[in-house]
Coordinates of C-alpha atoms in Angstrom, one line a residue:
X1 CA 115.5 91.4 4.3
X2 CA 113.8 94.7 3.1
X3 CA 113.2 96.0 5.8
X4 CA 116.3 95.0 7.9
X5 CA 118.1 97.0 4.8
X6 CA 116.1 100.1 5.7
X7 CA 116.8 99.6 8.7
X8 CA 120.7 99.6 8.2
X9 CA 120.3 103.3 6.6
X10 CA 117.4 104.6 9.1
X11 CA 119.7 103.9 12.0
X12 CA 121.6 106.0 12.5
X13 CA 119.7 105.6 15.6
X14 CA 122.4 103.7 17.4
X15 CA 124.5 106.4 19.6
X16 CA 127.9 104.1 19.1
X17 CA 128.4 105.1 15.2
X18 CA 126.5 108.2 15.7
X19 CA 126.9 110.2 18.7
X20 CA 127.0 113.4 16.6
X21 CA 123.5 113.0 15.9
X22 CA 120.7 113.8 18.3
X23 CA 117.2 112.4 16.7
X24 CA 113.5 113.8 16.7
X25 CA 111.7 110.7 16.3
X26 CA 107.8 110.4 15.5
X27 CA 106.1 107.1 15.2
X28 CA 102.6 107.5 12.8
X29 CA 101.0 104.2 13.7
X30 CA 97.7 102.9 11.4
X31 CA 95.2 102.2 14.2
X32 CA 92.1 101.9 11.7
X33 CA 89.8 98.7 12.3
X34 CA 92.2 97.0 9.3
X35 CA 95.1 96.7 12.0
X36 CA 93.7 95.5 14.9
X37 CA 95.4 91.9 14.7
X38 CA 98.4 93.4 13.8
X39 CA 98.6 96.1 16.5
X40 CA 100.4 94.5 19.4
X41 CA 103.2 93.4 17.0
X42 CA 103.3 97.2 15.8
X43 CA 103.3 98.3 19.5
X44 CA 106.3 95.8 20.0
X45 CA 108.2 97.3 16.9
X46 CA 108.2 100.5 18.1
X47 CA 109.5 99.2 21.7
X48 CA 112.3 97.7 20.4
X49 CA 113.3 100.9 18.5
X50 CA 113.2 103.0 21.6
X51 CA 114.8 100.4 23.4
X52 CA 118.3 101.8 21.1
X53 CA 117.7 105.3 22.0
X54 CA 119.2 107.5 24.1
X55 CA 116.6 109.6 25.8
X56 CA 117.4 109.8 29.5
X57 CA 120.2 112.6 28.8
X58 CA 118.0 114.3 26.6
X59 CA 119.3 113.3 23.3
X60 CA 116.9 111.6 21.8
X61 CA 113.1 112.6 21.7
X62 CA 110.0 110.4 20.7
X63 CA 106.5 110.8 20.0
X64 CA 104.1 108.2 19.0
X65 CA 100.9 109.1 16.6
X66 CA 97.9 106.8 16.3
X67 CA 95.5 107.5 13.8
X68 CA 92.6 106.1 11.6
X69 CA 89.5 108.7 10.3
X70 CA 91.6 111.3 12.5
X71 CA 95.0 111.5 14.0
X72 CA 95.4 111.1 17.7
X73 CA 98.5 112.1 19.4
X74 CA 99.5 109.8 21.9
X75 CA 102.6 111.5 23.4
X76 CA 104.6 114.3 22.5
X77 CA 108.3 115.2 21.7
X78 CA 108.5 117.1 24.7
X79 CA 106.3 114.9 26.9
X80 CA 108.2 112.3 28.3
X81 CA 112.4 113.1 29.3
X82 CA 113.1 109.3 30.2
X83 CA 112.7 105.9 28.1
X84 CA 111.3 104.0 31.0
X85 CA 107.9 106.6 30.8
X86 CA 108.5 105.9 26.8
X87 CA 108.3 102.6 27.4
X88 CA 105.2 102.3 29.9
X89 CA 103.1 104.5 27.8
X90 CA 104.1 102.2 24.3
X91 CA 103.2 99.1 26.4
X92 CA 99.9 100.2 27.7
X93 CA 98.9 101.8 23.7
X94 CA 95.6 100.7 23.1
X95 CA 94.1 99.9 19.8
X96 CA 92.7 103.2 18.3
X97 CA 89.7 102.0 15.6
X98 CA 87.6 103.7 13.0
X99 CA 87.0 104.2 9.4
X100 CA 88.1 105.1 7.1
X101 CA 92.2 105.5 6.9
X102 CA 92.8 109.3 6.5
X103 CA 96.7 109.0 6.0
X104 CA 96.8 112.2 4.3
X105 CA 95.3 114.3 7.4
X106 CA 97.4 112.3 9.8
X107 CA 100.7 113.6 8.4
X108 CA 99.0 117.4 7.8
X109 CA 98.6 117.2 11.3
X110 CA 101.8 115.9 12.0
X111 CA 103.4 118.7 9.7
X112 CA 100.9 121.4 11.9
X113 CA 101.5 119.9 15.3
X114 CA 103.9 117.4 16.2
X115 CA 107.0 118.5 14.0
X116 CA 106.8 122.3 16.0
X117 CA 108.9 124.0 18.3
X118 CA 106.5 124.2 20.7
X119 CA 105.5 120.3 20.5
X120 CA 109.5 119.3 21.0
X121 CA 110.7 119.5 18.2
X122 CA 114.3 120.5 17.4
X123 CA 114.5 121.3 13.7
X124 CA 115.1 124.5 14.0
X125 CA 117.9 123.8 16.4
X126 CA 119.2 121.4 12.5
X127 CA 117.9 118.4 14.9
X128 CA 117.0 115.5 12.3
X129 CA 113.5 115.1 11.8
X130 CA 112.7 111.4 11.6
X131 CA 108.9 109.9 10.9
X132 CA 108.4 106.6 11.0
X133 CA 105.0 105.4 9.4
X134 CA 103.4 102.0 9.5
X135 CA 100.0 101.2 7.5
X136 CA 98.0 98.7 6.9
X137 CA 95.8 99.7 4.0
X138 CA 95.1 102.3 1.0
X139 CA 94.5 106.1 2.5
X140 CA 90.5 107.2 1.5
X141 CA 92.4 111.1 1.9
X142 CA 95.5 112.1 -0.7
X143 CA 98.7 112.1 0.6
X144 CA 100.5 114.1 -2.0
X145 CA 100.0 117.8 -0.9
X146 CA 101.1 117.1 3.3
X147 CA 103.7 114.2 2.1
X148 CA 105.5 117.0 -0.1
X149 CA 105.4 119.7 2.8
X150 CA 106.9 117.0 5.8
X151 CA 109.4 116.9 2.9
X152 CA 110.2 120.7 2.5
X153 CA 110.1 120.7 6.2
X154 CA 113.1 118.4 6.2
X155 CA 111.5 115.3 7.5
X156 CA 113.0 112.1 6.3
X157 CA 109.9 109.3 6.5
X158 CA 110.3 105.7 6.7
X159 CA 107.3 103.5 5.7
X160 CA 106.4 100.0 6.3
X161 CA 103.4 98.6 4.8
X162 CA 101.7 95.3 5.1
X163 CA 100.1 93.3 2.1
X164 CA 96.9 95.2 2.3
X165 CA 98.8 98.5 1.9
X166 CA 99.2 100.3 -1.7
X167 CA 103.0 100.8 -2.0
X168 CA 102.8 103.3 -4.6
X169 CA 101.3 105.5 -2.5
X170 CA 104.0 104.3 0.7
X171 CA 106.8 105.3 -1.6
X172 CA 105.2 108.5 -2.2
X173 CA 105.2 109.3 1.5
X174 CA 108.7 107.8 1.9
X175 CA 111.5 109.9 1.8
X176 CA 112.9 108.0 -1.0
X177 CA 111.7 105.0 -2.7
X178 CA 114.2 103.0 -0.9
X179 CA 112.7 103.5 2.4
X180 CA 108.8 102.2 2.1
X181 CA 109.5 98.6 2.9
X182 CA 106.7 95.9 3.5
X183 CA 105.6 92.8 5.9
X184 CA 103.1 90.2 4.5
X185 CA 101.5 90.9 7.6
X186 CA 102.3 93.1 10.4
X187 CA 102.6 90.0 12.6
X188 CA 105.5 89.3 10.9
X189 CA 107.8 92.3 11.7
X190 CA 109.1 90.1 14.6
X191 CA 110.8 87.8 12.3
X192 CA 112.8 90.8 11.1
X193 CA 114.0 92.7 14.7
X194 CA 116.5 89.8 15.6
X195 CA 118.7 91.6 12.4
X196 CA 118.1 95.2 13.4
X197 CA 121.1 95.1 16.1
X198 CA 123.6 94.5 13.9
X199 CA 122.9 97.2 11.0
X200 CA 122.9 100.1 14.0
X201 CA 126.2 101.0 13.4
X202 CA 126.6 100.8 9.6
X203 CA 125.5 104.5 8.6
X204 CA 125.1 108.0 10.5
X205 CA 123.4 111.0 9.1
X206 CA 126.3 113.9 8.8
X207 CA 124.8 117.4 10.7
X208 CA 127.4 119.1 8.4
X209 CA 124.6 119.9 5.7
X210 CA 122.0 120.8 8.2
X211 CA 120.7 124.4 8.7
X212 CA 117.6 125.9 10.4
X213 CA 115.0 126.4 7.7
X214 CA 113.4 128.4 5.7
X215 CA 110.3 128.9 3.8
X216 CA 110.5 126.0 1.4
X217 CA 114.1 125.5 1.9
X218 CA 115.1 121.8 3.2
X219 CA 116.8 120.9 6.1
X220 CA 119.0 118.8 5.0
X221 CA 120.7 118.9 1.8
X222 CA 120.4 115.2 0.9
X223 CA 122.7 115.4 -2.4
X224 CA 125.5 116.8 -0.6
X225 CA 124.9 114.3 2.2
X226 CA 125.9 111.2 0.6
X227 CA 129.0 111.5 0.8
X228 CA 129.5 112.7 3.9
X229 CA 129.9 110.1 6.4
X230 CA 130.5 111.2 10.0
X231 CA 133.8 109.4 11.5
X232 CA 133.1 108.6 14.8
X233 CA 135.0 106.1 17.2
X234 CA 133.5 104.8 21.0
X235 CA 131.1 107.3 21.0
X236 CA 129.3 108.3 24.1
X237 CA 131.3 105.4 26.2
X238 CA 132.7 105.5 29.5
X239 CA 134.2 103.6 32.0
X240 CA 133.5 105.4 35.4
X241 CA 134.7 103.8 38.4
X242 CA 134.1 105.4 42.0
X243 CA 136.3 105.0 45.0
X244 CA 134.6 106.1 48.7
X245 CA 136.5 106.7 51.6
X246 CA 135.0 104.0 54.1
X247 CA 136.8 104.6 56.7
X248 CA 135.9 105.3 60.6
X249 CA 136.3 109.0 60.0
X250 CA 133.6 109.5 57.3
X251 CA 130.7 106.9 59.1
X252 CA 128.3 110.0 59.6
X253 CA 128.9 111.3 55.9
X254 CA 128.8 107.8 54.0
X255 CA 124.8 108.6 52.7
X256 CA 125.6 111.5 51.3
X257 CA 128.2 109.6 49.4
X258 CA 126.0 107.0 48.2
X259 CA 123.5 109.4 46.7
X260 CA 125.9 111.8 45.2
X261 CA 127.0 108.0 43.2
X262 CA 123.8 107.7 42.8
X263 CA 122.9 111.1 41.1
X264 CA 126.0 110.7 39.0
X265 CA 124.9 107.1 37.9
X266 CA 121.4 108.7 36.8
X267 CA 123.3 110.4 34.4
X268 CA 124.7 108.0 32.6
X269 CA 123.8 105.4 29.8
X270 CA 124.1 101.9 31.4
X271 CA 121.5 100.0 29.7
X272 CA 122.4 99.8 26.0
X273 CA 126.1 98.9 27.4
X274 CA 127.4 102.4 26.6
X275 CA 128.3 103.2 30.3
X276 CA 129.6 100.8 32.8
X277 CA 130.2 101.7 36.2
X278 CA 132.3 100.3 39.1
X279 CA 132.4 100.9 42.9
X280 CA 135.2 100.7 45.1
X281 CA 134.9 101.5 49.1
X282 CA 138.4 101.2 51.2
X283 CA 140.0 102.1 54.3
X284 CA 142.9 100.0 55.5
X285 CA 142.2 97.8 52.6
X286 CA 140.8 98.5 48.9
X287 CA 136.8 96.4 48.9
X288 CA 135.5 96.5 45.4
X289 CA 132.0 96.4 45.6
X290 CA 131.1 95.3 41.8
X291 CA 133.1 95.6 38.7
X292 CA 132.7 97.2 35.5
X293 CA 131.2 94.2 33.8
X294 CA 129.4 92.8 37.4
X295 CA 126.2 94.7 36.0
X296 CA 124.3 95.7 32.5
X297 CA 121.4 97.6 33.5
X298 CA 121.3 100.8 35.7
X299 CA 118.9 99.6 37.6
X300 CA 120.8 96.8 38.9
X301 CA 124.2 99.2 39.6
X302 CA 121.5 101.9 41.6
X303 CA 120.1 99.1 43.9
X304 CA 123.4 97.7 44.8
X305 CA 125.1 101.7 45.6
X306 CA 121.4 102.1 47.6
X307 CA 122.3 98.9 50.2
X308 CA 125.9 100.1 50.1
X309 CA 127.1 99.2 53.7
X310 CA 129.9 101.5 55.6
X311 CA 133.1 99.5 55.3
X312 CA 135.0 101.3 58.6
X313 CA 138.4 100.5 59.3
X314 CA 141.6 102.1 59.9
X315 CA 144.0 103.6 58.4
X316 CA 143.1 105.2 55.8
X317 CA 145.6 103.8 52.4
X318 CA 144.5 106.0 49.6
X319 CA 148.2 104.9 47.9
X320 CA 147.0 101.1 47.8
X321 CA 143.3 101.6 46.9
X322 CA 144.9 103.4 43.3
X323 CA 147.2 100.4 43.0
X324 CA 144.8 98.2 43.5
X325 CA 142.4 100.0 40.7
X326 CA 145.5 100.1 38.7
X327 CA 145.8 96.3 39.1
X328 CA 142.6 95.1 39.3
X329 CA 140.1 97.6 37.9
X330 CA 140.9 99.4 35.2
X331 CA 141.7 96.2 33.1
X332 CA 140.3 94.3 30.1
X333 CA 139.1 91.3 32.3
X334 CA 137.7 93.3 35.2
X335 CA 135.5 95.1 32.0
X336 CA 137.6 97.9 31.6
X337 CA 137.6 99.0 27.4
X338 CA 140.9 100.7 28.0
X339 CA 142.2 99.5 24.9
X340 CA 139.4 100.5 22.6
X341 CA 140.0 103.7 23.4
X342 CA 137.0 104.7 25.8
X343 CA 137.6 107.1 28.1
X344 CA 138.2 106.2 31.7
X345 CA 136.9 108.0 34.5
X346 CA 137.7 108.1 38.2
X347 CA 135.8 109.7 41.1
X348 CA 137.6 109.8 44.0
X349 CA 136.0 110.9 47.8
X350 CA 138.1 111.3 50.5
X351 CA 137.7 112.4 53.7
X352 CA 141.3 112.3 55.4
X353 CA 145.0 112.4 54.6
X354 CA 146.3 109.2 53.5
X355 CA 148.9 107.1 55.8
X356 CA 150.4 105.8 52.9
X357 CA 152.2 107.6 50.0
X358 CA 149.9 108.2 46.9
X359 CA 152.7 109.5 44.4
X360 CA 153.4 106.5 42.5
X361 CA 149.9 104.5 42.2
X362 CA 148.7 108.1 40.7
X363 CA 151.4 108.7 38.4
X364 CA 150.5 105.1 37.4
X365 CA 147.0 105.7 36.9
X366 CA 148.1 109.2 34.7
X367 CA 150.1 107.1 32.6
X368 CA 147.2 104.5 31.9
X369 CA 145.0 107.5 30.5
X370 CA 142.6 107.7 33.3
X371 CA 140.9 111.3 34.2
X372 CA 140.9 111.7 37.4
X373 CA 138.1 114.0 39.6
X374 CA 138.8 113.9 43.5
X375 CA 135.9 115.4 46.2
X376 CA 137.4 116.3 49.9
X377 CA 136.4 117.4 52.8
X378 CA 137.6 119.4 55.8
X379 CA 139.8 117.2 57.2
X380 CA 141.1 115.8 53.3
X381 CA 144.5 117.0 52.5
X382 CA 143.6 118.9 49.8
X383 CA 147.5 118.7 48.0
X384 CA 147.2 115.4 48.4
X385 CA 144.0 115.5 46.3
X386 CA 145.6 117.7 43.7
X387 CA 148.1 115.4 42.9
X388 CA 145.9 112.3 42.3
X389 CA 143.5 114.1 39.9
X390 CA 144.1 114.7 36.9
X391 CA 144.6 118.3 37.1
X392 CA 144.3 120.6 40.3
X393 CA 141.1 121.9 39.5
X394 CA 139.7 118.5 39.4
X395 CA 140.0 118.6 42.8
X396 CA 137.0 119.8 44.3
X397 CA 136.2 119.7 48.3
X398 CA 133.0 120.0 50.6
X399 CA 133.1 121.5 54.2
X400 CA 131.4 118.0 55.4
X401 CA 130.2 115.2 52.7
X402 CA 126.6 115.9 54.0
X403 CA 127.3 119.0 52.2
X404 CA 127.9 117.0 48.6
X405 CA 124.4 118.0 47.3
X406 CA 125.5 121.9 47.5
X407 CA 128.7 121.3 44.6
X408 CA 126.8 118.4 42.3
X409 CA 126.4 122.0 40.0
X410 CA 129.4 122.8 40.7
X411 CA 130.7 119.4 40.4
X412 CA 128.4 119.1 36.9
X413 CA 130.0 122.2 35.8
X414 CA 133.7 121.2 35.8
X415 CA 132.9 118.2 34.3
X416 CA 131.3 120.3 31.1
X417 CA 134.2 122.6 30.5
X418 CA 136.5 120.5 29.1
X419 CA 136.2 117.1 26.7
X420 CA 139.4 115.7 25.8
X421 CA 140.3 115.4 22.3
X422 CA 140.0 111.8 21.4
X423 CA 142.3 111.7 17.9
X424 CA 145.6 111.6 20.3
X425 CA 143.9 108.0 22.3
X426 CA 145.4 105.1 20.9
X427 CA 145.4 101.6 22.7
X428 CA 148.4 101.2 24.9
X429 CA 151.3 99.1 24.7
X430 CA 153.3 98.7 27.5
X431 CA 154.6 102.1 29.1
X432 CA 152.4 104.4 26.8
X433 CA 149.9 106.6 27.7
X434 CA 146.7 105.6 26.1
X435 CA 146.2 109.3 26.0
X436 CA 149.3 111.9 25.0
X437 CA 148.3 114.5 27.4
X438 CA 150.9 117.7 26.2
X439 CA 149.4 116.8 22.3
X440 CA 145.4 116.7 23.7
X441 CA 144.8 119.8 24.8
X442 CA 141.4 120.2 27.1
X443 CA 139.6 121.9 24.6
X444 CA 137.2 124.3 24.9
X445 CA 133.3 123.8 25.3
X446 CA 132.6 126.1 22.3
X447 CA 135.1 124.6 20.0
X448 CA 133.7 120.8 20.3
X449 CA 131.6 118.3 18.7
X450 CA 129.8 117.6 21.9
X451 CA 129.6 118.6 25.6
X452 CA 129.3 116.5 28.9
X453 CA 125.9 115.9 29.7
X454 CA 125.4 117.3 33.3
X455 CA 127.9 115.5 35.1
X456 CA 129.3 112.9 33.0
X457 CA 131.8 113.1 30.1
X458 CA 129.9 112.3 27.2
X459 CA 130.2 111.8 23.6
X460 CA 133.5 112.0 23.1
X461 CA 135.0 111.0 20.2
X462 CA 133.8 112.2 16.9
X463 CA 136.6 114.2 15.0
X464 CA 136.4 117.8 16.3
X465 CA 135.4 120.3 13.5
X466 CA 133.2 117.2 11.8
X467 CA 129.9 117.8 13.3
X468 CA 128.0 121.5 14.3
X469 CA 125.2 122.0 16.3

């Protein structure tokens, strides 16, 4: 109830209503002797937060406080770069203990400490600040004095109290009264999570009122805010389907292939169903190795690339294997999200001329929406290449494929010039282009809401000019 209804205006953590926002999150946990039943069910809370995260590409950062007569830092903001390490070190969190509750101290040393540059944090960079605090009991230490400074310093603090808790003194610390929320007992927060999903995407935070601060100047202006709703559609979504030559001419090379999809794949955000992936390996005929709904976790999609098996064969029909994605692929029941408007991605490498034409299957493909990127090697035709991608210098080429690791940079770089304006996608009918190419210009890195992160096209689709960094 409650704290579902916090929840609803705290998250803004989910990246699909909010991939404007990158978050600074810090976790104060009460791990005074009063809390040591509750504890696991606190450690589980804070799991299934980071579980909706995005940290892996560096937009998200957490840290995680424990504290009773004196804080204890259990990670940083700048310690950990993936979720997985954020999750091991949560799971592992032992019970801190000790008397008496010195809430006040804990957030002077969070003010001091955890919310600085040089600890990870981004506020200066107009990052929002978010602290999450859950305690089980009355502080023995005031909390006026350091709750008023995390405030100046922009901080916007959550609370979550149990029964035992005084909630004067929770609303106090909370960034408004609205946002200290309490459990019977911390045992219970459980019964609350299941709801937590589906108030994600109700609010973002708008960056528009966010500056670098000053001495005693906020971060955020939090009047002006109110009404400033970010408009955001399929953020941070793609649909990225690969298709490797598997033919008898690129045998020795293949490897190289399967870790450059395999470096690319690291890159993305599989896991909270923001990113799907498909492969595709052909020669004479088109193999599709799993779909873009065959897996949900990255984990899953990096095992099956790693036992990727060289398909040989002879000849080599580019021209078929884009019909068949055409056809098969890059539709609604294959996983595709064409027609909500998420951007759709191909990766094509080559490693010979085709002996079938390629002209129509790619024009079909260009008239679906789909942004083509096309790798060669010496013995690709590389015109050939030019006219399947999207534009010619998304054709890229290798002297060998054992070479790939050499242009990932250079591959990453091409990849974060450009993001395409989203206002001009609109689902397709029949014979439109989901994506009116002449009005979309590719617009320029400085002059965008967001940027591709290394070598995937990311985050786009707020409207441009709505969010700053």
């Amino acid at each position: 109830g409650m704290l579902c209804s916090c929840w609803m205006a705290l998250m803004a953590l989910d990246l699909d209503s909010r991939q404007c926002v990158t978050l600074d999150v810090v976790f104060l946990l009460d791990g005074s002797d009063g809390t040591r039943s509750g504890f696991p069910a606190m450690r589980d809370f804070v799991q299934r937060v980071v579980e909706t995260l995005s940290v892996d590409d560096n937009k998200d950062r957490v840290s995680v406080v424990q504290y009773s007569r004196d804080p204890a830092v259990q990670f940083y903001l700048n310690t950990y770069k993936t979720k997985g390490e954020i999750l091991d070190t949560v799971r592992g969190l032992r019970h801190k203990g000790g008397r008496p509750l010195n809430t006040g101290a804990a957030l002077q040393h969070l003010r001091d400490n955890v919310f600085t540059a040089s600890a990870g944090s981004r506020r200066q960079e107009g990052v929002p600040q978010l602290l999450i605090v859950l305690s089980g009991g009355r502080s023995f230490d005031s909390v006026d004095a350091p709750a008023s400074a995390l405030k100046d310093l922009g901080v916007i603090t959550y609370t979550i109290g149990s029964r035992a808790s005084d909630s004067s003194e929770l609303q106090k610390i909370a960034h408004e009264p609205s946002h200290a929320l309490s459990v019977s007992e911390f045992t219970d927060l459980p019964d609350v999570q299941e709801q937590f999903s589906s108030v994600m995407s109700k609010v973002v935070m708008s960056p528009t009122h966010m500056t670098p601060t000053g001495p005693g100047k906020k971060m955020i202006d939090f009047n002006s805010q109110v009404n400033t709703i970010v408009t955001c559609r399929h953020p941070s979504r793609r649909d990225v389907v690969f298709l490797l030559d598997g033919s008898d001419g690129t045998r020795s090379g293949f490897p190289a292939m399967r870790d450059f999809v395999q470096r690319v794949v690291e890159t993305l955000s599989v896991d909270d169903n923001k990113d799907r992936v498909s492969v595709v390996q052909y020669s004479r005929d088109p193999a599709v190795q799993f779909y873009l709904n065959t897996y949900k976790t990255k984990g899953e999609i990096l095992d099956t690339v790693r036992g990727l098996r060289h398909k040989g064969g002879r000849p080599l029909n580019t021209g078929a294997a884009l019909q068949h994605l055409r056809d098969n692929v890059f539709t609604a029941s294959a996983g595709s999200r064409r027609q909500e408007g998420v951007p759709q991605l191909l990766i094509v490498l080559s490693g010979g001329r085709s002996f079938d034409s390629v002209d129509a299957p790619a024009s079909a493909l260009k008239d679906l929406g789909v942004i083509t990127y096309t790798i060669g090697s010496r013995a690709s035709d590389s015109s050939e290449l030019q006219k399947i991608a999207h534009e010619p210098s998304h054709a890229l080429s290798v002297s060998e494929f054992t070479d790939l690791p050499d242009v990932q940079e250079q591959f990453s770089s091409v990849m974060s010039k450009v993001v395409m304006s989203p206002t001009h996608m609109t689902p397709t009918g029949p014979g439109k282009k989901m994506i009116d190419f002449n009005r979309s210009r590719l617009l320029e890195k400085d002059n965008v809401i967001s940027v591709l992160d290394s070598i995937s096209l990311s985050h786009t689709a707020c409207q441009v000019s709505r969010c700053n960094f």
